[in-house]
XYZ file of C-alpha atoms in Angstrom:
653
model
C 93.805 103.800 -129.256
C 92.431 106.277 -126.673
C 95.062 108.921 -127.500
C 94.302 108.562 -131.251
C 90.588 109.084 -130.576
C 91.154 112.107 -128.313
C 93.531 113.837 -130.729
C 92.004 116.608 -132.813
C 95.134 117.173 -134.806
C 98.041 114.978 -135.877
C 100.437 117.190 -133.835
C 98.734 116.182 -130.662
C 99.137 112.498 -131.372
C 102.804 113.141 -132.287
C 103.334 114.899 -128.938
C 101.801 111.931 -127.119
C 104.149 109.512 -128.902
C 107.086 111.738 -127.912
C 105.901 111.532 -124.305
C 105.872 107.754 -124.592
C 109.356 107.710 -126.032
C 110.615 109.996 -123.180
C 109.087 107.726 -120.533
C 110.577 104.621 -122.240
C 114.025 106.199 -122.137
C 114.022 107.706 -118.667
C 111.665 105.393 -116.645
C 110.909 102.269 -118.633
C 109.548 100.440 -115.537
C 106.556 102.768 -115.329
C 105.631 102.746 -119.048
C 103.118 99.971 -118.718
C 101.406 101.704 -115.728
C 101.139 104.905 -117.731
C 99.672 103.179 -120.794
C 97.216 101.315 -118.670
C 96.155 104.153 -116.272
C 96.940 107.271 -118.244
C 93.644 107.738 -120.060
C 91.999 109.576 -117.128
C 94.956 111.958 -116.998
C 94.649 112.646 -120.710
C 90.905 113.205 -120.415
C 91.210 115.664 -117.612
C 94.427 117.427 -118.561
C 94.446 117.402 -122.363
C 97.618 116.843 -124.375
C 99.366 120.001 -123.121
C 98.482 119.256 -119.506
C 99.583 115.659 -119.966
C 103.012 116.867 -120.953
C 103.201 118.748 -117.615
C 102.003 115.599 -115.839
C 104.716 113.409 -117.457
C 107.478 115.950 -116.740
C 106.510 115.991 -113.080
C 106.480 112.214 -112.852
C 109.883 111.854 -114.509
C 111.343 114.499 -112.196
C 110.342 112.625 -109.082
C 113.810 111.197 -108.923
C 115.190 107.758 -108.971
C 112.611 106.247 -106.703
C 110.904 103.555 -108.834
C 108.071 102.947 -106.312
C 107.277 106.655 -106.130
C 107.222 107.061 -109.883
C 105.080 103.940 -110.260
C 102.503 105.366 -107.810
C 102.553 108.657 -109.744
C 101.956 107.180 -113.141
C 99.312 104.808 -111.709
C 97.511 107.992 -110.471
C 97.832 106.832 -106.838
C 100.318 109.344 -105.410
C 99.409 112.655 -103.742
C 101.259 114.611 -106.419
C 99.353 112.922 -109.222
C 95.974 113.368 -107.489
C 96.596 117.030 -106.811
C 97.697 117.739 -110.314
C 94.554 116.089 -111.720
C 92.421 118.072 -109.322
C 93.813 121.277 -110.708
C 93.029 120.437 -114.324
C 90.905 123.553 -114.897
C 92.751 126.603 -113.548
C 89.594 128.690 -113.525
C 87.587 126.064 -111.729
C 90.165 124.861 -109.135
C 90.922 126.544 -105.866
C 94.076 128.451 -106.897
C 92.171 130.101 -109.702
C 89.127 130.821 -107.597
C 90.806 131.943 -104.438
C 91.182 135.672 -105.351
C 87.406 135.887 -105.627
C 86.532 133.607 -102.665
C 88.258 135.622 -100.000
C 86.327 138.892 -100.642
C 83.156 136.782 -101.020
C 83.568 135.420 -97.500
C 84.448 138.833 -96.176
C 81.373 140.441 -97.770
C 79.054 137.673 -96.628
C 80.102 137.222 -92.990
C 82.606 140.015 -92.324
C 85.422 137.527 -91.555
C 88.810 137.114 -93.288
C 90.350 133.753 -92.153
C 93.301 132.295 -93.980
C 92.139 129.879 -96.750
C 94.557 127.042 -97.596
C 94.452 124.105 -99.912
C 94.075 120.620 -98.492
C 97.432 118.718 -98.818
C 97.525 116.081 -101.532
C 98.562 113.403 -99.024
C 95.813 114.154 -96.457
C 93.325 111.421 -95.626
C 90.666 110.773 -98.297
C 87.834 112.234 -96.212
C 89.786 115.477 -95.673
C 90.559 115.819 -99.374
C 86.914 115.464 -100.353
C 85.448 117.977 -97.901
C 86.370 121.356 -96.431
C 87.247 121.978 -92.810
C 87.987 124.871 -90.494
C 89.790 125.464 -87.201
C 92.620 127.429 -85.700
C 91.614 130.648 -87.512
C 91.825 129.127 -90.938
C 89.747 127.333 -93.591
C 90.910 124.285 -95.500
C 89.324 123.742 -98.948
C 89.846 120.929 -101.473
C 91.449 122.089 -104.739
C 88.327 120.925 -106.543
C 85.238 118.833 -105.823
C 85.570 115.398 -107.489
C 82.581 114.340 -109.500
C 81.323 117.874 -110.240
C 81.891 119.637 -113.588
C 84.054 122.711 -113.804
C 80.939 124.896 -114.107
C 79.870 123.898 -110.546
C 83.158 124.373 -108.782
C 82.884 128.111 -108.139
C 79.325 127.819 -106.731
C 80.450 124.816 -104.570
C 83.275 126.694 -103.011
C 80.978 129.677 -102.433
C 78.354 127.416 -100.814
C 81.082 125.906 -98.619
C 82.317 129.275 -97.412
C 78.812 130.513 -96.809
C 78.185 127.325 -94.670
C 81.407 127.716 -92.711
C 80.629 131.312 -92.063
C 77.269 130.279 -90.587
C 79.157 128.011 -88.157
C 81.390 130.930 -87.233
C 78.323 133.146 -86.471
C 76.067 130.612 -84.760
C 78.155 127.695 -83.382
C 79.507 129.530 -80.377
C 81.079 126.646 -78.469
C 82.457 123.309 -79.536
C 80.629 120.160 -78.587
C 82.449 117.804 -76.249
C 83.141 114.489 -78.026
C 83.815 112.377 -74.936
C 81.904 109.178 -74.939
C 80.225 109.609 -78.322
C 80.358 107.053 -81.083
C 81.061 107.964 -84.715
C 77.396 107.683 -85.675
C 76.405 110.101 -82.838
C 79.152 112.551 -83.832
C 77.897 112.483 -87.504
C 74.182 112.940 -86.544
C 74.767 115.782 -84.051
C 76.885 117.456 -86.716
C 74.080 117.009 -89.263
C 71.553 118.679 -87.010
C 73.940 121.513 -86.150
C 74.553 122.042 -89.896
C 70.794 122.424 -90.388
C 70.463 124.703 -87.291
C 73.121 127.203 -88.444
C 71.827 127.182 -91.995
C 68.297 127.948 -90.727
C 69.615 130.871 -88.732
C 71.687 132.095 -91.743
C 68.622 131.942 -93.988
C 66.751 134.267 -91.540
C 69.423 136.923 -92.231
C 70.119 136.114 -95.913
C 67.323 134.189 -97.610
C 69.176 134.220 -100.955
C 71.518 131.493 -99.558
C 68.683 128.959 -99.973
C 69.088 128.825 -103.695
C 72.873 128.421 -103.382
C 72.656 125.554 -100.923
C 69.496 123.873 -102.300
C 71.072 123.088 -105.675
C 73.582 120.694 -104.143
C 71.110 118.613 -102.198
C 70.534 115.683 -104.537
C 69.193 113.016 -102.195
C 65.987 111.211 -103.342
C 63.207 109.576 -101.297
C 63.719 106.301 -103.119
C 66.511 103.807 -102.688
C 67.675 101.353 -100.019
C 67.180 102.623 -96.444
C 70.857 102.485 -95.343
C 72.119 104.822 -92.695
C 74.297 107.061 -94.923
C 71.468 107.443 -97.469
C 68.908 108.361 -94.829
C 71.191 110.944 -93.349
C 71.563 112.626 -96.762
C 67.762 112.570 -97.152
C 67.279 114.095 -93.704
C 69.804 116.852 -94.505
C 67.755 117.848 -97.516
C 64.450 117.607 -95.571
C 65.726 120.036 -92.895
C 66.764 122.609 -95.532
C 63.997 122.301 -98.163
C 60.400 122.554 -96.969
C 59.102 121.327 -100.371
C 61.006 118.001 -100.139
C 58.793 115.072 -99.147
C 60.160 111.784 -97.828
C 58.009 108.799 -96.829
C 60.531 107.172 -94.494
C 59.540 107.371 -90.864
C 63.024 108.125 -89.532
C 63.352 111.147 -91.834
C 59.848 112.361 -90.907
C 60.640 111.980 -87.180
C 63.881 113.915 -87.593
C 62.122 116.723 -89.393
C 59.348 116.872 -86.751
C 61.835 116.932 -83.857
C 63.907 119.661 -85.474
C 60.929 121.889 -86.336
C 59.531 121.597 -82.832
C 62.875 122.427 -81.197
C 63.519 125.215 -83.686
C 60.194 126.810 -82.953
C 60.975 126.768 -79.222
C 64.628 128.031 -79.356
C 66.534 127.828 -82.633
C 69.442 129.643 -81.033
C 70.256 126.823 -78.614
C 73.043 124.395 -79.623
C 71.649 121.842 -77.213
C 68.874 120.967 -79.611
C 71.484 119.509 -81.964
C 72.968 117.362 -79.244
C 69.529 116.184 -78.059
C 68.034 115.429 -81.487
C 71.236 113.799 -82.734
C 71.249 111.449 -79.741
C 67.600 110.406 -80.278
C 68.084 109.774 -83.988
C 71.229 107.782 -83.329
C 69.346 105.489 -80.983
C 66.717 104.915 -83.687
C 69.381 103.949 -86.227
C 70.698 101.425 -83.756
C 67.229 99.952 -83.150
C 66.695 99.619 -86.938
C 69.938 97.571 -87.110
C 71.275 99.831 -89.928
C 74.962 99.631 -90.439
C 77.096 102.829 -90.318
C 80.625 102.641 -91.757
C 82.479 105.599 -90.249
C 85.571 104.961 -92.375
C 83.707 105.483 -95.607
C 81.294 108.146 -94.436
C 81.596 111.529 -96.173
C 79.339 114.409 -95.181
C 76.547 115.101 -97.612
C 75.913 117.346 -99.493
C 79.332 118.186 -100.864
C 79.459 121.881 -99.821
C 79.253 121.033 -96.121
C 82.459 120.761 -94.136
C 83.735 117.688 -92.348
C 82.506 119.156 -88.978
C 85.806 118.545 -87.170
C 85.900 122.291 -86.306
C 82.719 122.097 -84.133
C 83.994 119.330 -81.891
C 86.326 119.279 -78.858
C 88.249 116.035 -78.847
C 90.594 117.027 -76.105
C 94.450 116.896 -76.297
C 94.928 113.152 -75.793
C 91.437 111.841 -75.292
C 91.452 108.051 -75.563
C 87.717 108.063 -76.219
C 88.150 109.669 -79.593
C 87.082 107.094 -82.172
C 89.893 105.787 -84.358
C 87.991 106.826 -87.490
C 87.971 110.440 -86.324
C 91.592 110.701 -85.177
C 93.123 111.673 -88.497
C 90.661 114.548 -89.186
C 90.867 115.682 -85.579
C 94.653 115.821 -85.746
C 94.371 117.747 -88.985
C 92.294 120.342 -87.207
C 94.828 120.643 -84.396
C 97.707 121.080 -86.861
C 95.850 123.891 -88.512
C 95.484 125.627 -85.134
C 99.194 125.302 -84.425
C 100.062 126.700 -87.799
C 97.645 129.621 -87.461
C 98.754 130.688 -83.977
C 101.237 133.496 -84.579
C 100.642 135.332 -81.344
C 98.738 138.140 -83.097
C 94.967 137.418 -82.895
C 92.894 139.183 -85.536
C 89.274 140.362 -85.232
C 86.580 138.289 -86.739
C 88.606 135.120 -87.173
C 86.964 131.686 -87.000
C 88.519 130.917 -83.571
C 91.991 131.738 -82.838
C 97.782 132.629 -90.384
C 99.072 130.074 -92.504
C 100.395 131.269 -95.816
C 98.149 131.100 -98.800
C 100.845 129.419 -100.759
C 102.167 127.035 -98.140
C 100.597 123.902 -96.824
C 101.341 122.897 -93.236
C 101.394 119.085 -93.001
C 103.115 118.152 -89.822
C 104.283 119.763 -86.565
C 106.451 118.606 -83.779
C 108.703 119.860 -81.059
C 111.876 120.034 -83.148
C 110.665 119.852 -86.808
C 107.981 121.787 -88.661
C 107.174 120.701 -92.153
C 105.623 123.007 -94.773
C 105.144 122.352 -98.487
C 105.594 124.927 -101.223
C 105.070 124.901 -105.016
C 107.967 125.033 -107.409
C 107.999 126.718 -110.728
C 108.821 124.707 -113.899
C 109.993 127.094 -116.566
C 109.641 124.480 -119.301
C 105.867 124.131 -118.805
C 105.350 127.632 -117.403
C 103.406 126.215 -114.461
C 103.904 125.614 -110.747
C 104.189 122.083 -109.372
C 101.878 122.127 -106.393
C 103.265 121.072 -102.995
C 106.518 120.042 -104.653
C 109.109 121.027 -101.985
C 109.121 120.142 -98.277
C 110.728 122.643 -95.923
C 111.708 121.307 -92.480
C 112.765 123.371 -89.389
C 115.228 121.238 -87.506
C 116.651 122.382 -84.150
C 119.853 124.345 -84.603
C 122.842 122.819 -82.765
C 124.345 125.106 -80.116
C 127.961 126.094 -79.902
C 130.024 128.488 -77.842
C 129.875 132.020 -79.237
C 133.264 132.868 -77.687
C 135.070 132.914 -81.080
C 132.395 135.281 -82.469
C 132.835 137.577 -79.516
C 136.570 137.740 -79.962
C 136.252 138.459 -83.673
C 133.646 141.196 -83.055
C 135.908 142.808 -80.423
C 138.725 142.867 -82.978
C 136.372 144.723 -85.372
C 134.769 147.197 -83.010
C 135.145 149.897 -85.594
C 132.926 147.975 -87.988
C 130.181 147.712 -85.395
C 130.303 151.475 -84.894
C 130.271 152.085 -88.706
C 127.311 149.733 -89.112
C 125.345 151.373 -86.278
C 125.937 154.836 -87.680
C 124.834 153.796 -91.196
C 121.739 152.022 -89.973
C 120.769 154.986 -87.761
C 121.220 157.429 -90.615
C 118.997 155.478 -93.033
C 115.403 156.598 -92.341
C 113.284 153.804 -93.877
C 109.741 154.777 -93.157
C 106.717 156.595 -94.528
C 107.240 160.187 -95.419
C 105.837 162.732 -92.969
C 104.738 166.226 -93.825
C 106.751 168.736 -91.786
C 104.937 172.102 -91.635
C 105.727 175.704 -90.800
C 109.285 175.709 -92.328
C 111.195 178.762 -93.586
C 111.738 176.882 -96.852
C 110.508 173.683 -98.272
C 108.823 171.632 -101.047
C 105.192 172.913 -100.790
C 103.215 175.897 -99.397
C 101.788 175.329 -95.955
C 98.238 176.564 -96.516
C 97.366 176.851 -92.850
C 100.437 178.959 -92.090
C 99.817 181.098 -95.213
C 96.201 181.832 -94.193
C 97.307 182.739 -90.666
C 99.966 185.042 -92.165
C 97.307 186.880 -94.339
C 95.049 187.273 -91.288
C 97.966 188.661 -89.290
C 98.854 191.263 -91.904
C 95.214 192.462 -92.125
C 95.217 192.876 -88.354
C 98.321 194.930 -88.565
C 100.469 192.277 -86.933
C 103.876 190.990 -88.062
C 103.124 187.682 -89.932
C 105.045 184.480 -89.366
C 107.591 183.819 -92.094
C 107.519 180.016 -91.844
C 105.085 179.367 -94.657
C 106.443 176.191 -96.261
C 106.604 172.516 -95.601
C 108.662 169.548 -96.682
C 108.543 165.722 -96.577
C 110.897 163.880 -94.232
C 111.515 160.382 -92.943
C 112.082 160.836 -89.235
C 112.365 157.292 -87.921
C 112.982 153.690 -89.077
C 110.121 151.294 -89.851
C 111.825 148.287 -91.286
C 111.622 144.473 -90.785
C 114.653 142.590 -92.013
C 115.126 138.878 -92.341
C 118.704 137.768 -93.028
C 118.933 134.379 -94.735
C 122.328 132.616 -94.586
C 123.456 129.994 -97.043
C 124.889 127.068 -95.054
C 125.346 124.560 -97.957
C 128.370 122.309 -98.238
C 130.260 124.768 -100.404
C 130.350 127.255 -97.516
C 132.736 124.844 -95.726
C 135.565 125.758 -98.195
C 138.502 127.695 -96.731
C 139.058 131.012 -98.402
C 141.749 132.923 -96.437
C 145.289 132.615 -95.287
C 143.961 132.395 -91.762
C 142.044 129.245 -92.683
C 138.561 130.745 -92.273
C 135.718 129.132 -94.219
C 132.938 130.855 -96.158
C 130.454 130.014 -93.387
C 132.726 131.519 -90.692
C 133.005 134.704 -92.724
C 129.173 134.739 -93.207
C 128.685 134.187 -89.393
C 130.982 137.036 -88.487
C 129.270 139.409 -90.962
C 125.775 138.515 -89.704
C 126.961 138.772 -86.076
C 128.268 142.292 -86.750
C 125.006 143.295 -88.465
C 122.911 141.766 -85.682
C 124.853 143.478 -82.982
C 124.362 146.878 -84.729
C 120.579 146.329 -85.281
C 120.164 145.172 -81.738
C 121.736 148.355 -80.338
C 119.345 150.436 -82.462
C 116.229 148.307 -81.599
C 115.613 147.220 -85.149
C 112.978 144.587 -85.984
C 114.949 141.667 -87.508
C 115.214 137.886 -87.758
C 118.009 135.454 -88.684
C 117.828 132.043 -90.408
C 120.078 129.671 -92.324
C 119.244 127.185 -95.099
C 120.466 124.188 -97.021
C 118.710 121.403 -98.976
C 119.032 117.662 -99.593
C 116.591 117.112 -102.484
C 113.181 118.697 -102.667
C 111.872 116.538 -99.831
C 114.361 117.777 -97.252
C 115.010 121.509 -97.358
C 116.342 122.681 -94.021
C 115.402 126.139 -92.608
C 117.111 126.782 -89.294
C 115.753 129.602 -87.172
C 118.547 131.487 -85.361
C 116.408 134.405 -84.178
C 112.704 135.136 -84.869
C 111.236 138.585 -85.130
C 109.661 138.270 -81.647
C 112.826 136.827 -80.063
C 115.858 138.567 -78.685
C 119.378 138.462 -80.033
C 120.873 137.082 -76.838
C 123.496 134.436 -75.896
C 121.198 131.656 -77.066
C 120.812 133.254 -80.531
C 124.516 133.734 -80.765
C 125.069 130.105 -79.838
C 122.700 128.988 -82.623
C 124.602 131.229 -85.036
C 127.948 129.792 -83.959
C 126.522 126.271 -84.259
C 125.687 126.472 -87.948
C 127.310 123.672 -90.002
C 127.989 123.462 -93.732
C 126.119 120.640 -95.500
C 124.011 119.668 -98.491
C 122.881 121.883 -101.361
C 121.306 125.276 -102.243
C 117.648 124.981 -103.249
C 116.759 128.673 -103.039
C 113.159 129.109 -104.190
C 111.423 127.202 -101.441
C 113.314 128.947 -98.624
C 112.555 132.305 -100.181
C 108.904 131.477 -100.047
C 109.206 130.169 -96.480
C 111.033 133.290 -95.330
C 108.507 135.450 -97.154
C 105.756 133.802 -95.125
C 107.309 135.245 -91.952
C 107.847 138.687 -93.533
C 104.258 138.906 -94.749
C 103.156 138.814 -91.103
C 105.163 141.863 -90.142
C 103.285 145.143 -89.945
C 106.270 147.404 -90.837
C 106.234 149.915 -93.639
C 109.136 148.170 -95.429
C 109.979 144.527 -95.297
C 113.316 143.187 -96.538
C 114.663 139.736 -97.219
C 118.536 139.872 -97.303
C 120.080 136.643 -98.714
C 123.797 135.880 -98.311
C 124.804 132.997 -100.522
C 127.942 131.715 -102.077
C 126.723 129.831 -105.122
C 124.257 129.135 -107.853
C 120.983 127.368 -106.848
C 121.460 123.610 -107.193
C 120.408 120.291 -105.700
C 121.345 116.653 -106.263
C 117.917 115.674 -107.650
C 117.963 118.315 -110.425
C 120.046 117.947 -113.622
C 118.814 121.067 -115.406
C 120.892 123.945 -114.067
C 118.394 126.552 -115.271
C 115.445 124.941 -113.467
C 116.260 126.064 -109.887
C 117.458 129.460 -111.111
C 114.056 130.124 -112.754
C 112.230 128.856 -109.694
C 114.224 131.283 -107.426
C 113.457 134.082 -109.865
C 109.705 133.263 -109.713
C 109.825 133.142 -105.894
C 111.515 136.617 -105.780
C 108.911 137.994 -108.194
C 106.099 136.644 -105.991
C 107.544 138.337 -102.903
C 107.911 141.627 -104.721
C 104.286 141.445 -105.724
C 103.511 141.084 -101.969
C 105.467 144.275 -101.246
C 108.608 142.600 -99.883
C 112.054 143.735 -101.049
C 114.544 140.992 -101.824
C 118.280 141.817 -101.864
C 121.173 139.428 -102.167
C 124.897 139.439 -101.417
C 126.509 136.943 -103.769
C 129.808 135.438 -102.638
C 130.661 133.904 -105.984
C 133.096 135.110 -108.632
C 131.024 133.472 -111.361
C 127.688 134.778 -110.161
C 126.893 137.138 -113.038
C 125.361 134.363 -115.074
C 122.482 133.815 -112.678
C 122.428 136.452 -109.873
C 121.132 139.342 -111.975
C 118.632 137.084 -113.576
C 117.173 136.109 -110.205
C 117.471 139.368 -108.236
C 117.937 142.072 -110.931
C 121.186 144.088 -111.163
C 120.105 146.795 -108.634
C 119.084 144.222 -106.051
C 122.270 142.140 -105.791
C 125.959 142.756 -105.008
C 128.618 140.383 -106.096
C 131.838 140.178 -104.071
C 134.847 138.922 -105.957
C 136.729 138.376 -102.700
C 134.722 136.753 -99.886
C 137.276 137.883 -97.313
C 136.147 141.486 -97.815
C 132.515 140.817 -96.767
C 132.864 142.252 -93.179
C 134.511 145.355 -94.541
C 132.103 145.770 -97.524
C 128.897 145.097 -95.560
C 128.591 148.753 -94.241
C 128.704 150.088 -97.821
C 126.236 147.474 -98.951
C 123.791 148.489 -96.254
C 124.097 152.160 -97.238
C 123.339 151.236 -100.845
C 120.380 149.197 -99.664
C 119.050 152.086 -97.562
C 119.154 154.384 -100.588
C 117.535 151.791 -102.921
């Protein structure tokens, strides 16, 4: 009935019935949940968006519980898709304008990432900052699309005020959740007051989202929202004594020294005692900072590394802030950051000693849209093995190392430099020409080097070599019994040895996948690391297993390359087969996703080149990488011998 009322044309109702038929055939157990709970999805997404929603749910795999949660609108994937219902009003659509806005307002350029769909509810409803980055919700629930842009702007303006005026984090030791919330509220008011002294126009931006009213039950959370409005808006009148006291304390302290953070700690403590004396209940688990544009305030507190005094209710947001800091610490501090760069497209959700998890979108060619946070990339520890066999193989091919070194040395990949005062060249050197004219008029013999030319005199290249270690690379392909992976290892070892001798900037990694939830990315050598015995041991320890889901690892490798300051950045992929995974039946799906990932990297100024070790590769390789950016080897055994020529072609590309 709801679908019939929402349809503006019979074709829309027909498309809805086709979706019902598709669900009934592929996932009949979730049909009742969709019919019961699908109305909000239809209202927010429309009939076209609902088709995207259903396709995502059906492609979750054979996990009935996961599909049930999705179609019941309870899973992170479903919530995130609903939050992105208006592309122009959700974070991905607004982000290109928000970054320059923050830069223009506060002269800072932190990384801005989207809150993961499976984050705690409080983190998904409010922004946060820490570790040099800002976390924003994809959209603000309960607000129309017309308000989303202004809300995000108000949020960034507020976070920028914290950056400028909250100089040190408050110690959280010994404080209860109510005290944390009240000190944060006063600090919010303090930094906004200071910001308004510099930019009075922010008042109208912030004032529009303070909706607290002086009437209503005097519960703690309501009174806090009323106090927040009273401290910003001088025209707001509130009869409650606690709100009046808070305003009076703040104005008195602000008149004395608005620049002191201690006023927030002092006033927050006094107001917390009053709440206790009034016997007002404060539920920290359900508390959400008001108004909506203010962040969750985790970034202004120091909870310590393993502080047992941290309230349970605050542990999840506090840990989220710590994870952001670990993700943003790349060893290269930038000026004007919030405190100490995650990728704009990736979402870091967990970090540990041996495994790092990041989530990336995946492109669905049928709907023409990305599925947010669809793939999970893990970085497991690489098993070590003796590199003795690699050493012996390299010694037997010493001529190849010399050829590789010579080819790499001869390829000058850098910005062109103007070489002046040449006897011949591409342009007239005006300085030399003027000096020659002056010399002639003075009766002197003029210099005949009057020209200039453009040259590349050094190498300025960052290369990341990505090795396919899927199960198919375990096949034996030579009379000597070598496998595809062994041939790849030898080729990469030869290349790494040559680049090391020349001091090139490079990294090595391997990949395989076991469904979208477990995509392995094994780091053999990072850009900052050395190609030493340990790196050789990791290269020798690679094992063939699982499948080849290419798009996510391209995005993950691109994240590392984006951080490199070199003139040219190259991703070199060595793979033996078409992208595939056990949870995907449509062969074209992963090919199109890989093509989209390559296109995204090219837009970021990163070259992507591939060596395809597959005799049947023509059907997909040129579609993903373009003809000029891939080389297909009919015989895998020839890779070590062909690699020098491939590098020469790459250098000339």
